[in-house]
Every structure is written in C-alpha cells, then in structure tokens.
Amino acid sequence: MNPDEVINEPVQPIREDMNYVGIWKVSPQGDVLSSFNLKLDYPALITSIAVDNAGVSLAGLTNVGKGNVGILVNCSSAGVCNTPIFIGTRDTSLDGVIRISDGAQIIIGSSTETILDKKVQGLRDGIIVSVAKTGKISKVIRSSAAKASRNWSSATNTLFFGGEVITGKKIESSVTKFSNTFRPTWTYRFASTGAVFNAVGPSKSHYSFFASTSVITNISGWNPKRASGLVIAFDSKGAITGAYSAAALVLPRAMAYSKDLGLVVAGVSGDTVSIFNLISR
C-alpha cells in the first residue's frame, strides 16, 4: 500500500560489460593530451568527476551482486588509481564529488540504508559523505523529510548542493549552501520537475538551474504554464538577485559559469539538445 502516493523511480540495472572507466585529458582546443583506462571488477556508471593539480576523483554507482553501491575512485594525474572505495551495500548511489585541498573528498547522493551508523530517516535520504585522504569515511550527513524521497545530485566546491524532494505527488528542487562544518547557512525549495544544477559565479554568487512548475514569490511576473527552464541567481548571503528564463529547455541537463563565457546552460526540449548563454528575462 502507498497511502501517501510517493513515487520511487525504479533503479535501472547497469550493463554487465561496463567495467572499464576511461579518463581523457583534453586541451582547450579539443586535442586529447593524455588518456588512461581503469578496469573494475564490477560494472560501473560514473556520474561525476572532480579534478585538481593532485589528481582526479570519480564517483558513481556499481553493482556488486546485492544491489547498487556507491563507488569512489581516486587517481593521480599520471593515471595511477587507488583501490575503489565502496559506500553502502545494496541501495546507495553517488551523484557528485568535490576534492578538498587536504586530499579529502566530499561526495553526495542518496541512500535507503544505514551508513556509518546513520539510519534512514525518510523513504530515501540525500547523503553527504566526507572521505578522508586515507580513504576512511569520516562523516555522514543525512538530509531527510518525513514520508519523502530525497537526493543530492549537484555540488560545487563552495558546498552549494542541489537535489530533489518528492513528497507524494509534490516535486521540488532543493538548494542549500553549507558551511565548512556542514551546517546549512541558507536554503530554498522550488516547485519543479526535480533535477537541479548548481554553479558558482563571481563575487561568491551562486546559480541554480531547474525546470520550474509554479509561481515563485521572490520573482515578479514568473508564472509558467508548463515546466520551464529557469536559472535563479543568489548573492553571497543567499538573497535572490535575479532570474533568467530558459523556457524552451524543459529538461535541464547541465550548467557552468566561466569568466570567458559567462553562464552557460544545456537542456533538452523534445528531441533537441540546446546549449547557450542565458539572457536576462
């Protein structure tokens, strides 16, 4: 029985032949500078990559026989990879990873199982996992809502995380800025189709990109008749400073900010994939 009408999306099985991970280093001109492959004992789906001068971190999920397990792989810039770190045993997925200057990593995702003695609070919880340089899990923070399914799927190196919250038939995009001790400093929820992508802008500003489905109080004149791509800009303290419409993109897929290009978004509408710079509404 499901009196609250909460919908858990089915987890698709991973193809058995996906047991190689390939990493390419590409120049700004598009030339492949170097590449290497890593063979795993199990099929894996890599969902996120983080790179700094010390190396590369890969996060995703794998299937070790009992179900989906989160996987974290750390490699040097020369292509030497450490033994994979597994998180969970049967129903955990990782969707984002960031590297910290001390060699640690922070990974985000979702889980329906106990991790480091942190028990499940909702139907499915968003998880934030801190992994020390030694590979040991040092901290787990669960983000939950009663009778809801949550995840964290987008992360920036400023600890600005985004994910979805599904409670019954209500779907929201949740974005939260955390302190270095993982305390929430500000947070928002917006009615949406769920997926949300975050980016860091200039002067400690942040952006969130999602498919909005309802009026947003702080945004004058915004009243979508159907799911419509929307980017919201926040200042360093979390105040909404602007909004940019990408109404044609009903399925957001990515967002990034650079000094050269500004804010770039990618999304899908029908059979068309579009990538473009946003224009203020």
Tab-separated table of C-alpha atoms in Angstrom:
chain	number	residue	atom	x	y	z
A	1	MET	CA	0.000	0.000	0.000
A	2	ASN	CA	1.097	3.550	-0.658
A	3	PRO	CA	-1.370	5.953	1.014
A	4	ASP	CA	0.944	8.953	0.557
A	5	GLU	CA	1.339	8.247	-3.166
A	6	VAL	CA	5.116	8.688	-3.014
A	7	ILE	CA	6.704	7.532	-6.237
A	8	ASN	CA	10.135	5.917	-6.080
A	9	GLU	CA	11.719	5.861	-9.509
A	10	PRO	CA	12.969	2.372	-10.453
A	11	VAL	CA	16.745	1.976	-10.482
A	12	GLN	CA	17.911	0.756	-13.866
A	13	PRO	CA	20.376	-2.159	-13.901
A	14	ILE	CA	23.920	-1.411	-15.042
A	15	ARG	CA	25.120	-3.149	-18.190
A	16	GLU	CA	27.423	-6.028	-17.313
A	17	ASP	CA	30.048	-5.009	-19.889
A	18	MET	CA	30.542	-1.511	-18.431
A	19	ASN	CA	33.547	-2.482	-16.311
A	20	TYR	CA	36.133	-0.109	-17.811
A	21	VAL	CA	36.485	3.541	-16.859
A	22	GLY	CA	38.243	5.817	-19.326
A	23	ILE	CA	39.695	9.238	-18.460
A	24	TRP	CA	40.800	11.729	-21.099
A	25	LYS	CA	42.695	14.970	-20.592
A	26	VAL	CA	41.613	17.408	-23.302
A	27	SER	CA	43.193	20.757	-24.208
A	28	PRO	CA	41.117	23.960	-24.618
A	29	GLN	CA	41.421	23.392	-28.378
A	30	GLY	CA	39.875	19.915	-28.106
A	31	ASP	CA	43.058	17.862	-28.502
A	32	VAL	CA	43.475	14.712	-26.395
A	33	LEU	CA	46.635	15.287	-24.339
A	34	SER	CA	46.577	12.005	-22.421
A	35	SER	CA	44.244	9.170	-21.504
A	36	PHE	CA	44.124	6.034	-19.412
A	37	ASN	CA	41.703	3.220	-18.650
A	38	LEU	CA	40.859	1.571	-15.351
A	39	LYS	CA	39.426	-1.951	-15.269
A	40	LEU	CA	36.981	-2.635	-12.447
A	41	ASP	CA	35.796	-5.950	-11.067
A	42	TYR	CA	32.167	-4.875	-11.450
A	43	PRO	CA	30.176	-2.843	-13.969
A	44	ALA	CA	30.056	0.834	-13.019
A	45	LEU	CA	28.299	4.029	-14.026
A	46	ILE	CA	30.379	7.148	-13.352
A	47	THR	CA	28.179	10.166	-12.645
A	48	SER	CA	30.671	12.824	-11.530
A	49	ILE	CA	34.313	13.846	-11.864
A	50	ALA	CA	36.440	16.327	-9.902
A	51	VAL	CA	39.942	17.413	-10.906
A	52	ASP	CA	42.728	19.423	-9.276
A	53	ASN	CA	46.509	19.573	-9.602
A	54	ALA	CA	46.915	16.471	-7.431
A	55	GLY	CA	44.651	14.170	-9.402
A	56	VAL	CA	41.154	13.035	-10.271
A	57	SER	CA	38.189	11.741	-8.260
A	58	LEU	CA	35.362	9.757	-9.845
A	59	ALA	CA	32.021	8.994	-8.200
A	60	GLY	CA	29.108	6.859	-9.311
A	61	LEU	CA	27.478	3.539	-8.650
A	62	THR	CA	28.239	-0.093	-9.232
A	63	ASN	CA	26.527	-3.424	-8.719
A	64	VAL	CA	28.363	-5.936	-6.557
A	65	GLY	CA	25.600	-8.544	-6.503
A	66	LYS	CA	23.207	-7.386	-3.765
A	67	GLY	CA	22.170	-4.134	-5.415
A	68	ASN	CA	23.553	-0.708	-6.270
A	69	VAL	CA	26.536	0.526	-4.261
A	70	GLY	CA	28.209	3.937	-4.342
A	71	ILE	CA	31.756	3.920	-5.701
A	72	LEU	CA	34.587	6.446	-5.318
A	73	VAL	CA	37.831	6.141	-7.287
A	74	ASN	CA	40.868	8.394	-6.787
A	75	CYS	CA	43.621	8.585	-9.404
A	76	SER	CA	46.837	10.555	-9.706
A	77	SER	CA	47.375	12.861	-12.667
A	78	ALA	CA	49.703	10.175	-14.035
A	79	GLY	CA	46.882	7.637	-14.143
A	80	VAL	CA	47.702	5.597	-11.028
A	81	CYS	CA	44.421	4.749	-9.291
A	82	ASN	CA	43.814	3.658	-5.716
A	83	THR	CA	41.585	0.758	-4.732
A	84	PRO	CA	37.937	1.820	-5.191
A	85	ILE	CA	36.012	2.842	-2.074
A	86	PHE	CA	32.506	1.405	-1.786
A	87	ILE	CA	29.724	3.138	0.132
A	88	GLY	CA	26.630	1.179	1.079
A	89	THR	CA	25.841	-2.458	0.348
A	90	ARG	CA	22.558	-2.656	-1.582
A	91	ASP	CA	20.853	0.699	-2.360
A	92	THR	CA	23.172	3.715	-2.450
A	93	SER	CA	24.095	5.951	-5.370
A	94	LEU	CA	26.619	8.789	-5.643
A	95	ASP	CA	25.953	11.722	-7.959
A	96	GLY	CA	28.584	14.334	-7.145
A	97	VAL	CA	32.144	14.646	-5.846
A	98	ILE	CA	34.399	17.559	-4.903
A	99	ARG	CA	38.056	17.494	-3.875
A	100	ILE	CA	39.327	19.326	-0.797
A	101	SER	CA	42.789	20.887	-0.516
A	102	ASP	CA	43.841	18.486	2.259
A	103	GLY	CA	43.322	15.475	-0.020
A	104	ALA	CA	39.874	14.568	1.281
A	105	GLN	CA	36.723	14.306	-0.831
A	106	ILE	CA	33.088	15.176	-0.264
A	107	ILE	CA	30.585	13.056	-2.137
A	108	ILE	CA	26.828	13.415	-2.394
A	109	GLY	CA	23.988	11.173	-3.469
A	110	SER	CA	21.149	9.183	-1.924
A	111	SER	CA	20.592	6.009	0.058
A	112	THR	CA	17.968	3.835	1.732
A	113	GLU	CA	20.400	2.097	4.066
A	114	THR	CA	22.377	2.806	7.228
A	115	ILE	CA	25.808	4.326	6.577
A	116	LEU	CA	28.315	4.893	9.390
A	117	ASP	CA	25.552	4.263	11.958
A	118	LYS	CA	23.395	6.996	10.390
A	119	LYS	CA	19.986	5.398	9.899
A	120	VAL	CA	17.413	6.152	7.215
A	121	GLN	CA	15.038	8.963	8.176
A	122	GLY	CA	12.718	9.186	5.154
A	123	LEU	CA	11.774	6.857	2.325
A	124	ARG	CA	15.095	7.753	0.710
A	125	ASP	CA	17.599	10.230	2.123
A	126	GLY	CA	20.014	12.593	0.488
A	127	ILE	CA	23.513	11.888	1.792
A	128	ILE	CA	26.666	13.967	2.180
A	129	VAL	CA	29.732	11.833	2.879
A	130	SER	CA	33.157	13.112	3.876
A	131	VAL	CA	36.028	10.773	2.959
A	132	ALA	CA	39.477	11.386	4.448
A	133	LYS	CA	42.683	11.265	2.406
A	134	THR	CA	43.256	7.778	3.833
A	135	GLY	CA	40.020	6.564	2.244
A	136	LYS	CA	38.150	6.284	5.534
A	137	ILE	CA	34.614	7.652	5.792
A	138	SER	CA	34.819	10.342	8.466
A	139	LYS	CA	31.336	11.856	8.462
A	140	VAL	CA	27.853	11.228	7.054
A	141	ILE	CA	25.063	13.814	6.986
A	142	ARG	CA	21.579	12.681	6.004
A	143	SER	CA	19.045	15.124	4.568
A	144	SER	CA	15.574	13.726	5.048
A	145	ALA	CA	11.917	14.622	5.013
A	146	ALA	CA	9.128	12.567	6.565
A	147	LYS	CA	7.491	10.248	4.036
A	148	ALA	CA	9.640	11.738	1.279
A	149	SER	CA	12.309	10.644	-1.153
A	150	ARG	CA	15.351	12.951	-1.333
A	151	ASN	CA	18.706	13.117	-3.027
A	152	TRP	CA	21.659	15.424	-3.538
A	153	SER	CA	22.780	15.440	-7.163
A	154	SER	CA	24.675	18.690	-7.803
A	155	ALA	CA	27.662	20.078	-5.892
A	156	THR	CA	30.082	22.986	-6.121
A	157	ASN	CA	33.422	23.381	-4.345
A	158	THR	CA	31.789	26.084	-2.191
A	159	LEU	CA	29.497	23.431	-0.669
A	160	PHE	CA	26.407	24.607	-2.533
A	161	PHE	CA	24.330	21.461	-3.062
A	162	GLY	CA	21.154	20.773	-5.002
A	163	GLY	CA	18.744	17.870	-5.272
A	164	GLU	CA	15.119	16.844	-5.453
A	165	VAL	CA	12.459	16.270	-2.821
A	166	ILE	CA	9.467	14.079	-3.692
A	167	THR	CA	6.600	14.016	-1.190
A	168	GLY	CA	3.512	12.304	-2.522
A	169	LYS	CA	2.742	13.977	-5.844
A	170	LYS	CA	4.663	17.136	-4.915
A	171	ILE	CA	8.094	17.519	-6.512
A	172	GLU	CA	10.555	20.224	-5.524
A	173	SER	CA	14.122	21.259	-6.243
A	174	SER	CA	16.064	21.916	-3.049
A	175	VAL	CA	19.233	24.047	-2.934
A	176	THR	CA	21.303	24.589	0.204
A	177	LYS	CA	24.536	26.426	0.961
A	178	PHE	CA	26.510	24.669	3.699
A	179	SER	CA	29.284	25.945	5.939
A	180	ASN	CA	32.624	24.140	6.201
A	181	THR	CA	31.171	22.216	9.154
A	182	PHE	CA	28.161	21.174	7.031
A	183	ARG	CA	25.686	23.411	8.792
A	184	PRO	CA	23.070	24.865	6.414
A	185	THR	CA	23.538	28.634	6.076
A	186	TRP	CA	20.636	29.209	3.686
A	187	THR	CA	18.234	27.043	1.719
A	188	TYR	CA	15.340	27.199	-0.748
A	189	ARG	CA	12.789	24.830	-2.231
A	190	PHE	CA	11.077	25.444	-5.558
A	191	ALA	CA	8.210	23.552	-7.216
A	192	SER	CA	9.771	21.811	-10.201
A	193	THR	CA	10.282	18.567	-12.083
A	194	GLY	CA	13.053	17.660	-9.627
A	195	ALA	CA	16.503	17.858	-11.184
A	196	VAL	CA	18.602	20.929	-10.343
A	197	PHE	CA	22.106	22.017	-11.375
A	198	ASN	CA	24.258	24.488	-9.442
A	199	ALA	CA	27.186	26.717	-10.364
A	200	VAL	CA	29.445	29.292	-8.699
A	201	GLY	CA	29.518	32.802	-10.139
A	202	PRO	CA	31.627	35.906	-9.435
A	203	SER	CA	31.863	37.560	-6.001
A	204	LYS	CA	30.744	34.405	-4.164
A	205	SER	CA	27.429	34.363	-6.011
A	206	HIS	CA	25.655	31.145	-6.958
A	207	TYR	CA	23.213	29.939	-9.601
A	208	SER	CA	20.607	27.160	-9.712
A	209	PHE	CA	19.057	25.777	-12.915
A	210	PHE	CA	15.860	23.707	-12.854
A	211	ALA	CA	12.502	23.272	-14.616
A	212	SER	CA	10.099	25.455	-12.650
A	213	THR	CA	6.421	24.483	-12.463
A	214	SER	CA	4.911	27.226	-10.324
A	215	VAL	CA	4.937	30.848	-9.252
A	216	ILE	CA	7.981	31.926	-7.202
A	217	THR	CA	7.209	34.666	-4.686
A	218	ASN	CA	10.542	36.479	-4.988
A	219	ILE	CA	10.432	36.596	-8.806
A	220	SER	CA	7.985	39.141	-10.174
A	221	GLY	CA	5.962	38.024	-13.189
A	222	TRP	CA	7.100	34.407	-13.177
A	223	ASN	CA	4.080	32.140	-13.723
A	224	PRO	CA	4.922	29.207	-16.019
A	225	LYS	CA	2.056	27.359	-17.707
A	226	ARG	CA	4.217	24.237	-18.016
A	227	ALA	CA	7.623	23.079	-16.817
A	228	SER	CA	10.076	25.757	-17.954
A	229	GLY	CA	13.814	26.089	-17.508
A	230	LEU	CA	14.762	28.796	-15.030
A	231	VAL	CA	18.064	29.970	-13.572
A	232	ILE	CA	17.983	31.807	-10.250
A	233	ALA	CA	20.916	33.941	-9.095
A	234	PHE	CA	21.828	34.276	-5.408
A	235	ASP	CA	24.258	36.656	-3.755
A	236	SER	CA	26.862	35.569	-1.202
A	237	LYS	CA	24.275	35.627	1.603
A	238	GLY	CA	21.600	33.698	-0.281
A	239	ALA	CA	19.343	36.569	-1.334
A	240	ILE	CA	17.757	36.149	-4.777
A	241	THR	CA	19.251	38.799	-7.056
A	242	GLY	CA	17.893	37.807	-10.453
A	243	ALA	CA	16.270	35.202	-12.659
A	244	TYR	CA	16.949	34.088	-16.220
A	245	SER	CA	14.435	32.263	-18.378
A	246	ALA	CA	15.315	29.213	-20.455
A	247	ALA	CA	11.691	28.276	-21.066
A	248	ALA	CA	12.445	26.136	-24.110
A	249	LEU	CA	14.568	23.765	-22.018
A	250	VAL	CA	12.023	21.587	-20.241
A	251	LEU	CA	14.670	19.058	-19.159
A	252	PRO	CA	17.761	20.783	-17.682
A	253	ARG	CA	20.953	18.764	-18.104
A	254	ALA	CA	23.925	20.954	-17.096
A	255	MET	CA	25.101	24.429	-16.148
A	256	ALA	CA	28.521	26.065	-15.830
A	257	TYR	CA	29.995	29.512	-15.321
A	258	SER	CA	33.297	30.813	-16.675
A	259	LYS	CA	34.888	34.257	-16.913
A	260	ASP	CA	35.126	33.909	-20.687
A	261	LEU	CA	31.642	32.613	-21.480
A	262	GLY	CA	29.587	33.694	-18.501
A	263	LEU	CA	26.668	31.448	-17.579
A	264	VAL	CA	26.054	28.526	-19.946
A	265	VAL	CA	23.188	26.041	-19.693
A	266	ALA	CA	22.325	22.832	-21.512
A	267	GLY	CA	18.968	21.140	-21.720
A	268	VAL	CA	16.506	19.149	-23.776
A	269	SER	CA	13.211	20.012	-25.421
A	270	GLY	CA	11.593	17.232	-27.401
A	271	ASP	CA	14.353	15.633	-29.474
A	272	THR	CA	16.546	18.731	-29.427
A	273	VAL	CA	19.554	19.340	-27.177
A	274	SER	CA	20.459	23.016	-26.767
A	275	ILE	CA	23.469	24.768	-25.229
A	276	PHE	CA	23.506	28.532	-24.930
A	277	ASN	CA	24.308	31.607	-22.869
A	278	LEU	CA	21.352	32.899	-20.917
A	279	ILE	CA	19.680	36.270	-21.463
A	280	SER	CA	18.049	38.108	-18.563
A	281	ARG	CA	14.288	37.752	-18.518
